[in-house]
mmCIF file of C-alpha atoms and ligand atoms in Angstrom:
data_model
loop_
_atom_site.group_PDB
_atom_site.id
_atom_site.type_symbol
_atom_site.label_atom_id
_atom_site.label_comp_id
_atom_site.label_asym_id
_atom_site.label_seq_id
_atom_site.Cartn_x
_atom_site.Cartn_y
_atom_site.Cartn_z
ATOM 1 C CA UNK A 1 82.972 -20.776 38.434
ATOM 2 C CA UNK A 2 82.904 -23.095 41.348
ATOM 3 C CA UNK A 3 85.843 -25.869 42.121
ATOM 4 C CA UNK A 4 85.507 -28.988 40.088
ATOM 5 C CA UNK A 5 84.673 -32.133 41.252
ATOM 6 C CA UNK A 6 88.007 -33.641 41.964
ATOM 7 C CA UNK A 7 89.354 -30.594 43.848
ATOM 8 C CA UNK A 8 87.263 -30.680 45.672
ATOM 9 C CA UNK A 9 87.368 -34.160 46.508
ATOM 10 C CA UNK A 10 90.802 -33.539 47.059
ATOM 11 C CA UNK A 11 90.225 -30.684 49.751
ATOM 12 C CA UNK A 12 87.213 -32.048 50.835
ATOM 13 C CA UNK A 13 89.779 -35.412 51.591
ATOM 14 C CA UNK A 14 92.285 -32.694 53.261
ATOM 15 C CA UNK A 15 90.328 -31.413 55.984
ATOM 16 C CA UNK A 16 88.614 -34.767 57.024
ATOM 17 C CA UNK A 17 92.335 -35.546 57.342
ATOM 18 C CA UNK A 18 93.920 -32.732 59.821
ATOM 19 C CA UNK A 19 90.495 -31.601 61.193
ATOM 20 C CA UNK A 20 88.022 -34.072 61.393
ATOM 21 C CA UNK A 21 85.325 -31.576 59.729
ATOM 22 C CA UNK A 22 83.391 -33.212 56.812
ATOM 23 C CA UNK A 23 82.900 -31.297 53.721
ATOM 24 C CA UNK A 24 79.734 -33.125 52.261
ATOM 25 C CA UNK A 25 78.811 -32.936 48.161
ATOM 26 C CA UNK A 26 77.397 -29.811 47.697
ATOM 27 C CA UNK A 27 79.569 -27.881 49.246
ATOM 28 C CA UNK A 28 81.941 -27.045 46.643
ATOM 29 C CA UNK A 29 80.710 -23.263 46.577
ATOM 30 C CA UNK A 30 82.065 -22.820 50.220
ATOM 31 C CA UNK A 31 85.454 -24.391 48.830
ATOM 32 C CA UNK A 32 85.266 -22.044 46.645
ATOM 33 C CA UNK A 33 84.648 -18.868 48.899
ATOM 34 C CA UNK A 34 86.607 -19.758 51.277
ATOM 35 C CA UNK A 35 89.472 -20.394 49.558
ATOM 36 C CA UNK A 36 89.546 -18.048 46.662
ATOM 37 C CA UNK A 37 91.271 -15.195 48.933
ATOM 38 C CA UNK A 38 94.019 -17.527 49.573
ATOM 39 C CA UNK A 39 94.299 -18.251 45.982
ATOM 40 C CA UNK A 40 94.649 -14.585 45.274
ATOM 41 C CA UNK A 41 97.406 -14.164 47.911
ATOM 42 C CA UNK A 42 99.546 -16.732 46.379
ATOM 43 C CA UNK A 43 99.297 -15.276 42.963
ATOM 44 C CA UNK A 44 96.844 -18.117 41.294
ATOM 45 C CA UNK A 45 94.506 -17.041 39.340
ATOM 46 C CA UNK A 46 91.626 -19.057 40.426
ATOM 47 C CA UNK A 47 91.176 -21.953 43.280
ATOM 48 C CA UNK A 48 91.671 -24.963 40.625
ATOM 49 C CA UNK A 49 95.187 -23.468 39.731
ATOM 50 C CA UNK A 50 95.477 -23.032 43.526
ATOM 51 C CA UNK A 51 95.093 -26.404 44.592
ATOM 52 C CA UNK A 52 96.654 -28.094 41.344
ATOM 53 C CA UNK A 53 100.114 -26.293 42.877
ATOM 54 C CA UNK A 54 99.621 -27.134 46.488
ATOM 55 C CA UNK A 55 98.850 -31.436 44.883
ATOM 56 C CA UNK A 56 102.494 -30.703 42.940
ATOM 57 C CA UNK A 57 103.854 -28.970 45.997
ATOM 58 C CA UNK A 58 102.245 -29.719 49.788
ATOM 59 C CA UNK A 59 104.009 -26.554 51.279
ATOM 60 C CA UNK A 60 102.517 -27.255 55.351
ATOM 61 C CA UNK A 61 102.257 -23.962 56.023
ATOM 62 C CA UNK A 62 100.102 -23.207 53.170
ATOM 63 C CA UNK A 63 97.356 -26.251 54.300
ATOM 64 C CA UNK A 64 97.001 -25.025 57.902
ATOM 65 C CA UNK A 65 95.825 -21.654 55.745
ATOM 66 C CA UNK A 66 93.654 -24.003 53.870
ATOM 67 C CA UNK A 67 92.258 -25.641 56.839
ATOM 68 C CA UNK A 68 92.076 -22.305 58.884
ATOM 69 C CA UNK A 69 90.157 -21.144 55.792
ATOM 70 C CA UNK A 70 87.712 -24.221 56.424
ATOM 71 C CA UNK A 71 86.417 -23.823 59.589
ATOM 72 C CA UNK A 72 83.988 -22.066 60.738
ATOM 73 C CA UNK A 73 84.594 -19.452 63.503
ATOM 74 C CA UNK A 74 81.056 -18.177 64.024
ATOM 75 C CA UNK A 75 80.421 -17.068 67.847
ATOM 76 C CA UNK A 76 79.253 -14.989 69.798
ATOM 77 C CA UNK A 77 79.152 -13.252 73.681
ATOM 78 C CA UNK A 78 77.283 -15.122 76.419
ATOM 79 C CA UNK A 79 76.181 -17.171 73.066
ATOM 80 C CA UNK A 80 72.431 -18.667 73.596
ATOM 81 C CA UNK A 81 72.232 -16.701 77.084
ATOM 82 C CA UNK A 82 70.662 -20.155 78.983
ATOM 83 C CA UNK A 83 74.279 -22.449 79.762
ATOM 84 C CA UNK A 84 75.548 -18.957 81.148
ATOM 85 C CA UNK A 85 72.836 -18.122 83.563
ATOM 86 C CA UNK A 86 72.987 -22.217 84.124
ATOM 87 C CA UNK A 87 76.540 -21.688 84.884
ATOM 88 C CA UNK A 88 75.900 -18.591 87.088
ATOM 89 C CA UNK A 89 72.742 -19.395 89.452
ATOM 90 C CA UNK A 90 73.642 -23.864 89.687
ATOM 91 C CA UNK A 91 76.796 -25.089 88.369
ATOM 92 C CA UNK A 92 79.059 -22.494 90.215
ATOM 93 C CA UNK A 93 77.060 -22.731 93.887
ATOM 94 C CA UNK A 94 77.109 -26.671 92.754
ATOM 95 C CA UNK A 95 81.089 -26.940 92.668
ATOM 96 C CA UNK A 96 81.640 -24.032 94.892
ATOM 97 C CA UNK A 97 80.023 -26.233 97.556
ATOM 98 C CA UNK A 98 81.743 -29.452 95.966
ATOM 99 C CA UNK A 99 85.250 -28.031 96.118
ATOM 100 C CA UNK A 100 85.311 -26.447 99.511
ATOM 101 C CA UNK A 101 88.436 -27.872 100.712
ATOM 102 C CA UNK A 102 90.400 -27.733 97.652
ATOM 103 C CA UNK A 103 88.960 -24.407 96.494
ATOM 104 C CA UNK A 104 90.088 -24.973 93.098
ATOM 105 C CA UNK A 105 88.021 -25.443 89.988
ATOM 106 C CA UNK A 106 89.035 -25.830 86.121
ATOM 107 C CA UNK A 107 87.373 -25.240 83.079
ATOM 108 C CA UNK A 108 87.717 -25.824 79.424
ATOM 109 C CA UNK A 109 86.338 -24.069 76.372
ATOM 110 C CA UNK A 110 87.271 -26.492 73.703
ATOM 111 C CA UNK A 111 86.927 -25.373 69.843
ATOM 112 C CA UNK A 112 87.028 -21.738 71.992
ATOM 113 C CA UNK A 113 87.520 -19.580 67.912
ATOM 114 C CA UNK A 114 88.222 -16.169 68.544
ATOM 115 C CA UNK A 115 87.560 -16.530 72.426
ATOM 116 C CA UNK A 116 84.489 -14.743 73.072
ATOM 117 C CA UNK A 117 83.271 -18.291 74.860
ATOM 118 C CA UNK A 118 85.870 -18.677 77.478
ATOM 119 C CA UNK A 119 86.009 -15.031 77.806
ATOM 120 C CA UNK A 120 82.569 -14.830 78.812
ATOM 121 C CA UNK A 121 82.984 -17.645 81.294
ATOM 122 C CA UNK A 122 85.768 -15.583 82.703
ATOM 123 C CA UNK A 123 83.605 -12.925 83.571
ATOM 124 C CA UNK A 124 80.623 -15.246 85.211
ATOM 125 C CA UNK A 125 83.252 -16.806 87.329
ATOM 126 C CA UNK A 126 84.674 -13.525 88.399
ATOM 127 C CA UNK A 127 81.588 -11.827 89.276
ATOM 128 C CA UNK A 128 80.844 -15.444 91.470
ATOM 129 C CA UNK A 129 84.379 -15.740 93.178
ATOM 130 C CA UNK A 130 84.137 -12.381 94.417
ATOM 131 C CA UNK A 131 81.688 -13.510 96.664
ATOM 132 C CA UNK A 132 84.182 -16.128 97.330
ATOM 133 C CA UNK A 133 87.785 -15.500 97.931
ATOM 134 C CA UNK A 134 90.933 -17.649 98.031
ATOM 135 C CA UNK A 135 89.935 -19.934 94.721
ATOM 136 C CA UNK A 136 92.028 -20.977 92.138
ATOM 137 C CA UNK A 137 90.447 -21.034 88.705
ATOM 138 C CA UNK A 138 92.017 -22.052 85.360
ATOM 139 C CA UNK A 139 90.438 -21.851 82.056
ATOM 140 C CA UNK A 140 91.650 -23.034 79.261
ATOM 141 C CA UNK A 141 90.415 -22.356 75.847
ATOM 142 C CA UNK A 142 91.441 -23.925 73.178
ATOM 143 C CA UNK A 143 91.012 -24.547 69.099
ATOM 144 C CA UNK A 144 92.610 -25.636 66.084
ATOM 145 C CA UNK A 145 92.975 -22.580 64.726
ATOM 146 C CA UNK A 146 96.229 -20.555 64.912
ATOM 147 C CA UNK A 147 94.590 -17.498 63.591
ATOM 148 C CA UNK A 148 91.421 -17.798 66.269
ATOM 149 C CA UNK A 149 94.098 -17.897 68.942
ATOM 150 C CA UNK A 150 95.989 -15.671 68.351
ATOM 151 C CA UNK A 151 92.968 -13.469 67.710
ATOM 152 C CA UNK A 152 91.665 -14.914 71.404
ATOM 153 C CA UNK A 153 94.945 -13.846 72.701
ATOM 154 C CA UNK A 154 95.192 -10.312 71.770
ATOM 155 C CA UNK A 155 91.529 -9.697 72.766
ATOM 156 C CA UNK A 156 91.119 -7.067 70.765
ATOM 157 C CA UNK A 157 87.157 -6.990 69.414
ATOM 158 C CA UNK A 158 85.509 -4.658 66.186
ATOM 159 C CA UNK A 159 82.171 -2.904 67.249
ATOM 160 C CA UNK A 160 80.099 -5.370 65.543
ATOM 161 C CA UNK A 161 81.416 -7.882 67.525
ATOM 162 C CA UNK A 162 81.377 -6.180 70.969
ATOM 163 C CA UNK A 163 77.422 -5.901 70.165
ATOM 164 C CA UNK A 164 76.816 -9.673 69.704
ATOM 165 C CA UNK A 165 75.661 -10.333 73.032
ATOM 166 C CA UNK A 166 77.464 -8.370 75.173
ATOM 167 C CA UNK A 167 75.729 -6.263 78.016
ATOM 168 C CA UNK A 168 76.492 -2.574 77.616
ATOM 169 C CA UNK A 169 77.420 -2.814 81.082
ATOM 170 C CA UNK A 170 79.529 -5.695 80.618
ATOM 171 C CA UNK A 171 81.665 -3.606 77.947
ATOM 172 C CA UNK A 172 81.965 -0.436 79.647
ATOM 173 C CA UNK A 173 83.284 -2.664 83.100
ATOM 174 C CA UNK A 174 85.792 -5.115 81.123
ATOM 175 C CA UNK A 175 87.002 -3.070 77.761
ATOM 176 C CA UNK A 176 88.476 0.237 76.900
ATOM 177 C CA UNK A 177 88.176 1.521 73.601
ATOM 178 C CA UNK A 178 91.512 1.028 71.216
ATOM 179 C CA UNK A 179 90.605 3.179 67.917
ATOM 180 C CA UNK A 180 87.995 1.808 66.232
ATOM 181 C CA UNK A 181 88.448 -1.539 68.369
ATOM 182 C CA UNK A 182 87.676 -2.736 72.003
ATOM 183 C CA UNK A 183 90.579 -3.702 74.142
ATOM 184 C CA UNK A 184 89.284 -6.535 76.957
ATOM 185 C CA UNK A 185 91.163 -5.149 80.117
ATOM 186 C CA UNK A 186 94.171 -7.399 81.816
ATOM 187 C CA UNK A 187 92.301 -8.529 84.766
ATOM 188 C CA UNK A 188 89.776 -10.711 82.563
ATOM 189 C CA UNK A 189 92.408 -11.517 80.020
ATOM 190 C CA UNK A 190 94.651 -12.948 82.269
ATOM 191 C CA UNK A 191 92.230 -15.636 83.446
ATOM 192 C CA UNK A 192 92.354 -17.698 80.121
ATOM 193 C CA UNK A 193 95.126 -19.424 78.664
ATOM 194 C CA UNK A 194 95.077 -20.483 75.546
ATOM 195 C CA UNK A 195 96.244 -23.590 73.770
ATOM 196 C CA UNK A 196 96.222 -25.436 70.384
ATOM 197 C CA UNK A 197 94.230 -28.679 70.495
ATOM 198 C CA UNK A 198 93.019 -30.524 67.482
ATOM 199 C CA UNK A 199 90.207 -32.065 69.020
ATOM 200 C CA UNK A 200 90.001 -35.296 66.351
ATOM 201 C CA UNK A 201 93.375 -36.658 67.595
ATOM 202 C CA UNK A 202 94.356 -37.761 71.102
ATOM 203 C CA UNK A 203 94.359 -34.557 73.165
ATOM 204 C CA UNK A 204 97.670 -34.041 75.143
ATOM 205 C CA UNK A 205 97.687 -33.880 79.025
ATOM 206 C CA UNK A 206 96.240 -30.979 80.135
ATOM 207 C CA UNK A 207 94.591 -32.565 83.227
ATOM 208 C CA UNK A 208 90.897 -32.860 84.284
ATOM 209 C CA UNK A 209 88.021 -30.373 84.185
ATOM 210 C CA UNK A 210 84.746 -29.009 86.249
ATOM 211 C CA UNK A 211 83.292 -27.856 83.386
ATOM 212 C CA UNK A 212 83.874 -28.495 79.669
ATOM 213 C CA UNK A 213 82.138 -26.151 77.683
ATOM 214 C CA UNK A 214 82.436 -28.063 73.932
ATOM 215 C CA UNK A 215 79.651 -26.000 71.945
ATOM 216 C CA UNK A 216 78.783 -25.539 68.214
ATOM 217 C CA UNK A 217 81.970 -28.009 67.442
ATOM 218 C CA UNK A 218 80.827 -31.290 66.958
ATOM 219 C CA UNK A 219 78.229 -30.374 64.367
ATOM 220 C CA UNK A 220 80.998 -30.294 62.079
ATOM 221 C CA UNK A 221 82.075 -33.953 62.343
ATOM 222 C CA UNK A 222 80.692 -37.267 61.749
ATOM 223 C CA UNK A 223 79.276 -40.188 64.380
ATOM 224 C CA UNK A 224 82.710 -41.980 64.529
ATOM 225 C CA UNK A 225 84.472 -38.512 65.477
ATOM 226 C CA UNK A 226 81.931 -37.427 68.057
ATOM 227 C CA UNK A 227 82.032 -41.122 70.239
ATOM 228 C CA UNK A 228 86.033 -40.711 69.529
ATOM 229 C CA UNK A 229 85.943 -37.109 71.580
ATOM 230 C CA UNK A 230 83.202 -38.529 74.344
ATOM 231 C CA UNK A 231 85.729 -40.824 74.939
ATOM 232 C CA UNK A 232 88.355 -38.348 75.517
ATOM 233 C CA UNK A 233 85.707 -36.035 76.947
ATOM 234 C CA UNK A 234 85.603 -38.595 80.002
ATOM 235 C CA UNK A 235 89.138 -39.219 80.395
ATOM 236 C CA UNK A 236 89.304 -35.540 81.211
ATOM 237 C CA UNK A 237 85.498 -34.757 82.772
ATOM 238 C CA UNK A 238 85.607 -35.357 86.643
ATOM 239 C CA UNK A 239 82.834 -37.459 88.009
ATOM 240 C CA UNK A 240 80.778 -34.649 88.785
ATOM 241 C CA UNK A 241 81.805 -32.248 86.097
ATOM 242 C CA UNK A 242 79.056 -30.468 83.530
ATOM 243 C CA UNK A 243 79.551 -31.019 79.733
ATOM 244 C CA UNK A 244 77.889 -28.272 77.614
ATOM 245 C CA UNK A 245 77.047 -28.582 73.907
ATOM 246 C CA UNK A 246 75.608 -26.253 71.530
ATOM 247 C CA UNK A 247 72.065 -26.126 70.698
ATOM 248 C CA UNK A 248 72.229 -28.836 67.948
ATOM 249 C CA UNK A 249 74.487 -30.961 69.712
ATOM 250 C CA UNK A 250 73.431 -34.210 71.677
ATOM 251 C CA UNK A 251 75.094 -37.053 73.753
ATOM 252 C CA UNK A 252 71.800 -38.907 72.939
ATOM 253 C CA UNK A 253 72.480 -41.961 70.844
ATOM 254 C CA UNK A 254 75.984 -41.485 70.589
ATOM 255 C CA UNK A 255 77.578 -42.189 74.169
ATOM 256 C CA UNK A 256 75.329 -43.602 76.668
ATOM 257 C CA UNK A 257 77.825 -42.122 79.306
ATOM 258 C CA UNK A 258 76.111 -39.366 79.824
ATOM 259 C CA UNK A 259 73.071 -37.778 80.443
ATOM 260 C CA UNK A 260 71.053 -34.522 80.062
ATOM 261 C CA UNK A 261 70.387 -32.509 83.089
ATOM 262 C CA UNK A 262 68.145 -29.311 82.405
ATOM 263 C CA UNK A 263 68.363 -26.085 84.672
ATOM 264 C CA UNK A 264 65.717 -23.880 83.376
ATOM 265 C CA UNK A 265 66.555 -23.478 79.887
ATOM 266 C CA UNK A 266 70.081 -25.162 79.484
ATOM 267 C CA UNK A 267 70.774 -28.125 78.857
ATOM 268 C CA UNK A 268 74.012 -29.654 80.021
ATOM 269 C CA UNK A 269 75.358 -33.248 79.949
ATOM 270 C CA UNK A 270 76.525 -35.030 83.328
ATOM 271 C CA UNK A 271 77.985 -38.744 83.804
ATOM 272 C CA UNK A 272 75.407 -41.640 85.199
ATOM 273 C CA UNK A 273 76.408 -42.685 88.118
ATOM 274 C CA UNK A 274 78.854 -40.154 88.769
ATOM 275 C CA UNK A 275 79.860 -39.241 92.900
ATOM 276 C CA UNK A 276 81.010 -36.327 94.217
ATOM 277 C CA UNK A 277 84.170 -35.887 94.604
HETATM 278 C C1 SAM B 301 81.571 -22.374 65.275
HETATM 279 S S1 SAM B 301 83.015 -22.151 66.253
HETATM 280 C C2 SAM B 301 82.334 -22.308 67.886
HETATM 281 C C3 SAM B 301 82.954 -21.334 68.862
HETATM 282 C C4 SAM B 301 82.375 -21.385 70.271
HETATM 283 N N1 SAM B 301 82.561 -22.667 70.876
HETATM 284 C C5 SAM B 301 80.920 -21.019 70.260
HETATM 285 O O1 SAM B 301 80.055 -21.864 70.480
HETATM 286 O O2 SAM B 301 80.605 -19.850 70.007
HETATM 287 C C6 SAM B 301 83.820 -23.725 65.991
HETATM 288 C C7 SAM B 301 85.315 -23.705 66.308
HETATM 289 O O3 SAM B 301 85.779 -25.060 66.322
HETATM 290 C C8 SAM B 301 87.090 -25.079 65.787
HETATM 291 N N2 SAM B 301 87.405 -26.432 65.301
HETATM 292 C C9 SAM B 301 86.962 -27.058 64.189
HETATM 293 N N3 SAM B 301 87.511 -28.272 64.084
HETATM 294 C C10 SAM B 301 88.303 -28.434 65.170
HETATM 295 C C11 SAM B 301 89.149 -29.483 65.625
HETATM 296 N N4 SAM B 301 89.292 -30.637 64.942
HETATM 297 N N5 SAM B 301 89.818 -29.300 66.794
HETATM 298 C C12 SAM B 301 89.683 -28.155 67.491
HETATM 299 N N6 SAM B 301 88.912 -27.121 67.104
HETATM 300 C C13 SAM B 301 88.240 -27.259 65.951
HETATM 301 C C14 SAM B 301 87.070 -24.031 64.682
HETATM 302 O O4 SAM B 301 88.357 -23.550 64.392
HETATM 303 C C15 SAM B 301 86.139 -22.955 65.284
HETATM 304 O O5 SAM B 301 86.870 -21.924 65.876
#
């Protein structure tokens, strides 16, 4: 039995709400898996009676589970393989050149889930600063999610998700085997701090970026909610910064800010006009 049509409406009303993500018609049978678990732990027998309690009684705790249980946490190691070789053989030399007297650098993986993303741009950036000592480089990654982060945090990866596109060199140099799990070791772990940022309201002041890496986010959200995070993509972008999106993600007819700037097989977004700097 999947949720009727005003429950849905109702949750479907809920997460455009505190997330920004828009549940179209249709998708009342992901409603329905998604939450049924959650309807189980509370001791409802099905996800009507579930969300007839929480309209009587909006506990808060109990709707960041429902919103949790709404997003969508798929991801991956080195995901798509291109913006990470991008980011290896151009961007890095790019700002490494760019930066030379302040030898500092930031980067931000925003909508980060479990943190496989900024993870992985932790290890491109190591392998390049060896090469080049005496930098300072912050990344941030951050996401709505309280159970992604503090999933990010701990670092702690199953073996199905240690083979989704990680090099079996890359896991024998920067894990060590925990049980049945994969520990990431301190010295990449300790390169990423991570924060909660709800990306559809104003984001707080976490100062400006090199490289934003905003990827398989936005195709949750709706035209309005996209130009609203351009905008706050640019407060934050530096003038010569790289913005990367996820394959089905575009600037293109939705901010004329910026434009697309291919290095072999990535594609990554940089502001017109922009100077050095
Ligand atoms: C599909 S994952 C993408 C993970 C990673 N960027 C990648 O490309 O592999 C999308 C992530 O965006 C997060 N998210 C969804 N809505 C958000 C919002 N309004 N603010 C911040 N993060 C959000 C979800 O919690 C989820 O972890």
């Amino acid at each position: 039995m999947t949720v009727g049509a005003a429950d849905f409406d109702w949750i479907a009303q809920l997460v455009w709400q505190r997330s920004a993500i828009v549940l179209e018609k249709g998708k009342e049978y992901l409603v329905e898996s998604r939450l049924a678990p959650l309807a189980r732990k509370t001791g409802a027998e099905t996800v009507s009676e579930f969300v007839t309690r929480l309209i009587a009684k909006p506990d808060s705790s109990l709707i960041s589970e429902v919103i949790d249980a709404m997003t969508t946490n798929e991801t991956s190691w080195f995901r798509d393989h291109y913006p990470f070789q991008a980011l290896q053989s151009h961007v890095l030399p790019e700002l490494t050149r760019n930066r030379g007297r302040q030898r500092t650098l930031r980067v931000w993986s925003a909508g980060c889930s479990s943190g496989q993303e900024p993870y992985s741009i932790a290890m491109v950036v190591q392998d390049h600063f060896a090469l080049h000592p005496g930098w300072a480089v912050d990344i941030i990654g951050s996401d709505l999610s309280d159970v992604m982060l503090e999933k990010a945090r701990n670092a702690r990866y199953g073996q199905l998700e240690v083979n989704r596109g990680l090099p079996v060199a890359m896991l024998v140099r920067h894990f060590e085997r925990l049980g049945t799990e994969w520990q990431l070791r301190p010295e990449i772990r300790r390169m990423v701090d991570f924060r909660s940022i709800n990306l559809a309201q104003r984001i707080p002041e976490i100062g400006t970026f090199d490289i934003i890496f905003l990827r398989n986010v936005l195709i949750y959200f709706d035209a309005d909610t996209k130009r609203g995070i351009f905008e706050q993509v640019k407060r934050v972008l530096r003038p010569d910064g790289y913005l990367f999106l996820g394959g089905a993600e575009t600037t293109l007819n939705v901010d004329p800010d910026f434009e697309p700037v291919m290095y072999d097989r990535a594609t990554c977004y940089r502001l017109r006009g922009r100077e050095v700097s």
